[in-house]
PDB file of C-alpha atoms in Angstrom:
ATOM      1  CA  LEU A   1     297.042  63.670   4.804  1.00 94.00           C
ATOM      2  CA  LEU A   2     299.451  66.330   6.090  1.00 92.00           C
ATOM      3  CA  ILE A   3     302.365  63.893   6.148  1.00 93.00           C
ATOM      4  CA  ALA A   4     301.588  62.779   2.597  1.00 95.00           C
ATOM      5  CA  ALA A   5     301.160  66.408   1.457  1.00 93.00           C
ATOM      6  CA  HIS A   6     304.480  67.357   3.035  1.00 90.00           C
ATOM      7  CA  GLU A   7     306.205  64.495   1.209  1.00 92.00           C
ATOM      8  CA  VAL A   8     304.568  65.143  -2.162  1.00 93.00           C
ATOM      9  CA  PHE A   9     304.874  68.939  -2.050  1.00 90.00           C
ATOM     10  CA  GLY A  10     308.455  68.623  -0.806  1.00 86.00           C
ATOM     11  CA  LYS A  11     309.383  66.385  -3.711  1.00 89.00           C
ATOM     12  CA  GLU A  12     307.216  67.708  -6.532  1.00 89.00           C
ATOM     13  CA  GLY A  13     306.190  71.244  -5.495  1.00 87.00           C
ATOM     14  CA  SER A  14     303.016  72.877  -4.234  1.00 87.00           C
ATOM     15  CA  GLU A  15     301.188  72.374  -7.535  1.00 89.00           C
ATOM     16  CA  SER A  16     301.469  68.587  -7.232  1.00 91.00           C
ATOM     17  CA  SER A  17     298.506  66.306  -7.727  1.00 94.00           C
ATOM     18  CA  LEU A  18     296.058  66.304  -4.829  1.00 96.00           C
ATOM     19  CA  ARG A  19     294.984  62.857  -6.022  1.00 96.00           C
ATOM     20  CA  GLU A  20     298.564  61.641  -5.432  1.00 95.00           C
ATOM     21  CA  ILE A  21     298.491  63.077  -1.904  1.00 96.00           C
ATOM     22  CA  ALA A  22     295.221  61.243  -1.162  1.00 97.00           C
ATOM     23  CA  ARG A  23     296.643  58.029  -2.648  1.00 96.00           C
ATOM     24  CA  ARG A  24     299.787  58.231  -0.508  1.00 96.00           C
ATOM     25  CA  ALA A  25     297.681  58.935   2.559  1.00 96.00           C
ATOM     26  CA  GLY A  26     295.596  55.856   1.804  1.00 97.00           C
ATOM     27  CA  VAL A  27     292.331  57.760   1.420  1.00 97.00           C
ATOM     28  CA  GLY A  28     290.061  58.792  -1.418  1.00 96.00           C
ATOM     29  CA  ILE A  29     290.158  62.240  -2.994  1.00 96.00           C
ATOM     30  CA  GLY A  30     286.764  63.013  -1.402  1.00 96.00           C
ATOM     31  CA  THR A  31     288.278  62.542   2.059  1.00 96.00           C
ATOM     32  CA  LEU A  32     291.071  64.954   1.210  1.00 97.00           C
ATOM     33  CA  TYR A  33     288.542  67.553   0.005  1.00 96.00           C
ATOM     34  CA  ARG A  34     286.369  67.091   3.124  1.00 96.00           C
ATOM     35  CA  HIS A  35     289.363  68.039   5.284  1.00 96.00           C
ATOM     36  CA  PHE A  36     290.928  70.553   2.878  1.00 95.00           C
ATOM     37  CA  PRO A  37     288.381  71.991   0.436  1.00 94.00           C
ATOM     38  CA  THR A  38     291.064  73.863  -1.537  1.00 91.00           C
ATOM     39  CA  ARG A  39     294.748  73.500  -2.321  1.00 90.00           C
ATOM     40  CA  GLU A  40     295.296  76.738  -0.358  1.00 88.00           C
ATOM     41  CA  ALA A  41     293.605  75.217   2.712  1.00 90.00           C
ATOM     42  CA  LEU A  42     296.042  72.301   2.547  1.00 92.00           C
ATOM     43  CA  LEU A  43     299.006  74.651   2.089  1.00 89.00           C
ATOM     44  CA  GLU A  44     297.789  76.780   5.005  1.00 87.00           C
ATOM     45  CA  ALA A  45     297.647  73.730   7.255  1.00 89.00           C
ATOM     46  CA  LEU A  46     301.206  72.847   6.258  1.00 87.00           C
ATOM     47  CA  LEU A  47     302.359  76.446   6.804  1.00 84.00           C
ATOM     48  CA  ARG A  48     300.610  76.925  10.158  1.00 83.00           C
ATOM     49  CA  ASP A  49     303.580  75.767  12.264  1.00 81.00           C
ATOM     50  CA  SER A  50     306.015  77.835  10.197  1.00 83.00           C
ATOM     51  CA  VAL A  51     303.843  80.927  10.576  1.00 83.00           C
ATOM     52  CA  GLU A  52     303.711  80.487  14.345  1.00 86.00           C
ATOM     53  CA  GLN A  53     307.462  79.920  14.445  1.00 89.00           C
ATOM     54  CA  LEU A  54     308.069  83.054  12.343  1.00 89.00           C
ATOM     55  CA  ARG A  55     305.874  85.111  14.691  1.00 89.00           C
ATOM     56  CA  ASP A  56     307.738  83.736  17.722  1.00 91.00           C
ATOM     57  CA  ARG A  57     311.054  84.301  15.955  1.00 94.00           C
ATOM     58  CA  ALA A  58     310.164  87.960  15.295  1.00 94.00           C
ATOM     59  CA  ALA A  59     309.476  88.510  19.010  1.00 94.00           C
ATOM     60  CA  GLN A  60     312.692  86.739  20.008  1.00 96.00           C
ATOM     61  CA  LEU A  61     314.780  88.714  17.499  1.00 97.00           C
ATOM     62  CA  ALA A  62     313.207  91.981  18.682  1.00 96.00           C
ATOM     63  CA  ARG A  63     314.392  91.183  22.214  1.00 96.00           C
ATOM     64  CA  THR A  64     317.905  90.056  21.311  1.00 97.00           C
ATOM     65  CA  LEU A  65     319.196  91.949  18.273  1.00 97.00           C
ATOM     66  CA  PRO A  66     319.475  95.565  17.161  1.00 97.00           C
ATOM     67  CA  PRO A  67     316.422  96.503  15.056  1.00 97.00           C
ATOM     68  CA  ASP A  68     318.154  96.413  11.647  1.00 95.00           C
ATOM     69  CA  ARG A  69     319.791  93.031  12.344  1.00 96.00           C
ATOM     70  CA  ALA A  70     316.528  91.641  13.716  1.00 97.00           C
ATOM     71  CA  LEU A  71     314.717  92.660  10.535  1.00 96.00           C
ATOM     72  CA  ILE A  72     317.256  91.209   8.078  1.00 95.00           C
ATOM     73  CA  THR A  73     317.547  87.993  10.101  1.00 95.00           C
ATOM     74  CA  TRP A  74     313.764  87.572  10.128  1.00 95.00           C
ATOM     75  CA  LEU A  75     313.603  88.232   6.375  1.00 95.00           C
ATOM     76  CA  GLN A  76     316.209  85.505   5.814  1.00 94.00           C
ATOM     77  CA  ASP A  77     314.141  83.105   7.921  1.00 93.00           C
ATOM     78  CA  PHE A  78     310.984  84.084   6.030  1.00 91.00           C
ATOM     79  CA  VAL A  79     312.555  83.407   2.634  1.00 91.00           C
ATOM     80  CA  GLN A  80     313.967  80.078   3.804  1.00 89.00           C
ATOM     81  CA  ARG A  81     310.646  78.875   5.229  1.00 87.00           C
ATOM     82  CA  THR A  82     308.511  80.026   2.318  1.00 85.00           C
ATOM     83  CA  ASN A  83     310.795  78.127  -0.028  1.00 85.00           C
ATOM     84  CA  SER A  84     310.153  74.826   1.733  1.00 82.00           C
ATOM     85  CA  TYR A  85     307.990  73.741  -1.227  1.00 80.00           C
ATOM     86  CA  ARG A  86     308.623  74.687  -4.846  1.00 84.00           C
ATOM     87  CA  GLY A  87     305.793  76.978  -5.896  1.00 83.00           C
ATOM     88  CA  MET A  88     304.952  78.104  -2.361  1.00 82.00           C
ATOM     89  CA  PRO A  89     306.224  81.692  -2.835  1.00 84.00           C
ATOM     90  CA  ALA A  90     303.878  82.161  -5.794  1.00 82.00           C
ATOM     91  CA  ALA A  91     300.951  80.921  -3.690  1.00 82.00           C
ATOM     92  CA  ILE A  92     301.886  83.384  -0.934  1.00 82.00           C
ATOM     93  CA  VAL A  93     302.164  86.289  -3.372  1.00 81.00           C
ATOM     94  CA  ALA A  94     298.772  85.383  -4.854  1.00 82.00           C
ATOM     95  CA  ALA A  95     297.193  85.269  -1.379  1.00 83.00           C
ATOM     96  CA  LEU A  96     298.628  88.601  -0.187  1.00 79.00           C
ATOM     97  CA  HIS A  97     295.665  90.647  -1.345  1.00 81.00           C
ATOM     98  CA  ASN A  98     292.992  87.988  -1.600  1.00 86.00           C
ATOM     99  CA  ARG A  99     291.089  87.942   1.688  1.00 89.00           C
ATOM    100  CA  ARG A 100     289.056  84.983   0.405  1.00 88.00           C
ATOM    101  CA  SER A 101     292.148  82.783   0.049  1.00 84.00           C
ATOM    102  CA  ASP A 102     292.665  80.131   2.697  1.00 83.00           C
ATOM    103  CA  LEU A 103     296.282  81.316   2.859  1.00 84.00           C
ATOM    104  CA  TYR A 104     295.395  84.965   3.511  1.00 87.00           C
ATOM    105  CA  MET A 105     295.361  84.773   7.339  1.00 87.00           C
ATOM    106  CA  SER A 106     298.778  83.091   7.409  1.00 85.00           C
ATOM    107  CA  CYS A 107     300.140  85.752   5.052  1.00 84.00           C
ATOM    108  CA  GLU A 108     298.612  88.469   7.203  1.00 87.00           C
ATOM    109  CA  ALA A 109     300.194  87.015  10.354  1.00 87.00           C
ATOM    110  CA  MET A 110     303.616  87.032   8.690  1.00 87.00           C
ATOM    111  CA  ARG A 111     303.042  90.576   7.399  1.00 87.00           C
ATOM    112  CA  VAL A 112     302.188  91.752  10.923  1.00 90.00           C
ATOM    113  CA  ALA A 113     305.334  90.110  12.358  1.00 91.00           C
ATOM    114  CA  ALA A 114     307.455  91.781   9.691  1.00 92.00           C
ATOM    115  CA  GLY A 115     305.663  95.067  10.354  1.00 94.00           C
ATOM    116  CA  GLU A 116     306.590  95.018  14.021  1.00 95.00           C
ATOM    117  CA  LEU A 117     310.257  94.526  13.186  1.00 96.00           C
ATOM    118  CA  LEU A 118     310.014  97.186  10.485  1.00 97.00           C
ATOM    119  CA  ALA A 119     308.537  99.707  12.954  1.00 97.00           C
ATOM    120  CA  ARG A 120     311.435  99.113  15.370  1.00 97.00           C
ATOM    121  CA  ALA A 121     313.972  99.597  12.575  1.00 97.00           C
ATOM    122  CA  GLN A 122     312.190 102.793  11.521  1.00 97.00           C
ATOM    123  CA  GLN A 123     312.176 104.125  15.093  1.00 97.00           C
ATOM    124  CA  VAL A 124     315.981 103.964  15.244  1.00 96.00           C
ATOM    125  CA  GLY A 125     316.381 105.432  11.759  1.00 95.00           C
ATOM    126  CA  ALA A 126     317.684 102.241  10.139  1.00 95.00           C
ATOM    127  CA  VAL A 127     314.821 102.115   7.619  1.00 96.00           C
ATOM    128  CA  ARG A 128     313.035 104.859   5.711  1.00 95.00           C
ATOM    129  CA  PRO A 129     309.872 106.012   7.488  1.00 96.00           C
ATOM    130  CA  ASP A 130     307.707 105.835   4.345  1.00 96.00           C
ATOM    131  CA  VAL A 131     308.022 102.049   3.928  1.00 96.00           C
ATOM    132  CA  THR A 132     304.901 100.112   4.910  1.00 94.00           C
ATOM    133  CA  ALA A 133     304.688  96.589   6.264  1.00 92.00           C
ATOM    134  CA  THR A 134     302.765  95.539   3.160  1.00 89.00           C
ATOM    135  CA  GLU A 135     305.516  96.881   0.896  1.00 91.00           C
ATOM    136  CA  LEU A 136     308.195  95.115   2.956  1.00 92.00           C
ATOM    137  CA  PHE A 137     306.271  91.847   2.886  1.00 86.00           C
ATOM    138  CA  ALA A 138     305.738  92.142  -0.878  1.00 87.00           C
ATOM    139  CA  LEU A 139     309.458  92.811  -1.420  1.00 91.00           C
ATOM    140  CA  ALA A 140     310.462  89.862   0.770  1.00 91.00           C
ATOM    141  CA  SER A 141     307.942  87.663  -1.046  1.00 88.00           C
ATOM    142  CA  GLY A 142     309.524  88.793  -4.320  1.00 88.00           C
ATOM    143  CA  VAL A 143     312.943  87.671  -3.091  1.00 92.00           C
ATOM    144  CA  SER A 144     311.392  84.364  -2.088  1.00 90.00           C
ATOM    145  CA  LEU A 145     309.758  84.041  -5.509  1.00 88.00           C
ATOM    146  CA  VAL A 146     313.082  84.685  -7.282  1.00 88.00           C
ATOM    147  CA  ALA A 147     314.812  82.127  -5.053  1.00 87.00           C
ATOM    148  CA  ASP A 148     312.100  79.621  -5.972  1.00 85.00           C
ATOM    149  CA  GLN A 149     311.937  80.280  -9.711  1.00 84.00           C
ATOM    150  CA  MET A 150     315.469  81.151 -10.842  1.00 85.00           C
ATOM    151  CA  PRO A 151     318.167  78.562 -11.385  1.00 83.00           C
ATOM    152  CA  HIS A 152     320.582  79.076  -8.495  1.00 84.00           C
ATOM    153  CA  GLY A 153     318.112  81.573  -6.997  1.00 81.00           C
ATOM    154  CA  LYS A 154     318.690  80.326  -3.471  1.00 82.00           C
ATOM    155  CA  ALA A 155     322.364  81.305  -3.791  1.00 86.00           C
ATOM    156  CA  LEU A 156     321.237  84.899  -4.476  1.00 88.00           C
ATOM    157  CA  VAL A 157     319.022  85.307  -1.398  1.00 90.00           C
ATOM    158  CA  ASP A 158     321.577  86.952   0.897  1.00 90.00           C
ATOM    159  CA  ARG A 159     322.685  89.338  -1.848  1.00 91.00           C
ATOM    160  CA  MET A 160     319.102  90.259  -2.741  1.00 92.00           C
ATOM    161  CA  LEU A 161     318.175  90.821   0.917  1.00 93.00           C
ATOM    162  CA  THR A 162     321.267  93.003   1.386  1.00 92.00           C
ATOM    163  CA  LEU A 163     320.230  95.048  -1.645  1.00 93.00           C
ATOM    164  CA  LEU A 164     316.695  95.231  -0.258  1.00 93.00           C
ATOM    165  CA  MET A 165     317.941  96.542   3.078  1.00 92.00           C
ATOM    166  CA  THR A 166     320.173  99.075   1.296  1.00 92.00           C
ATOM    167  CA  GLY A 167     317.150 100.346  -0.587  1.00 92.00           C
ATOM    168  CA  LEU A 168     315.130 100.566   2.624  1.00 92.00           C
ATOM    169  CA  ALA A 169     317.827 102.493   4.501  1.00 90.00           C
ATOM    170  CA  ARG A 170     317.366 106.176   5.177  1.00 76.00           C
TER     171      ARG A 170
END
């Protein structure tokens, strides 16, 4: 099911037919729903590895780069990973404040990772002290959403993240 979902979502976006995913996996739609009761549960399962990698990446960047560089590099990685499926950024934005969403815990884990990098950047004065991790995550999700929805949006990511960091600077 996960392999089929990866293929279908990768080709057609995260709003693709769940029936098509079940068909490609060679199972009935009931089997898909027994394993993944919601679309968000399926997306969360697909995102799980990326979330873990983003958390590990945040720790690695914190050890190896100055705080401001670590933060911008992690934000670039976040935008790239959340744009792995068309429509995924919108699902992440929708799950940000919905604790009942199956995607909420993954979003929270990414928000915490970003928050740790943000705190380091704030400690050295590279980022304004009044910015919260939730605000940073929402802004980064917005960049990801623009990259997903706008024609040529992916080409704007670096520019938008640079503007974001300029706005966050003290």
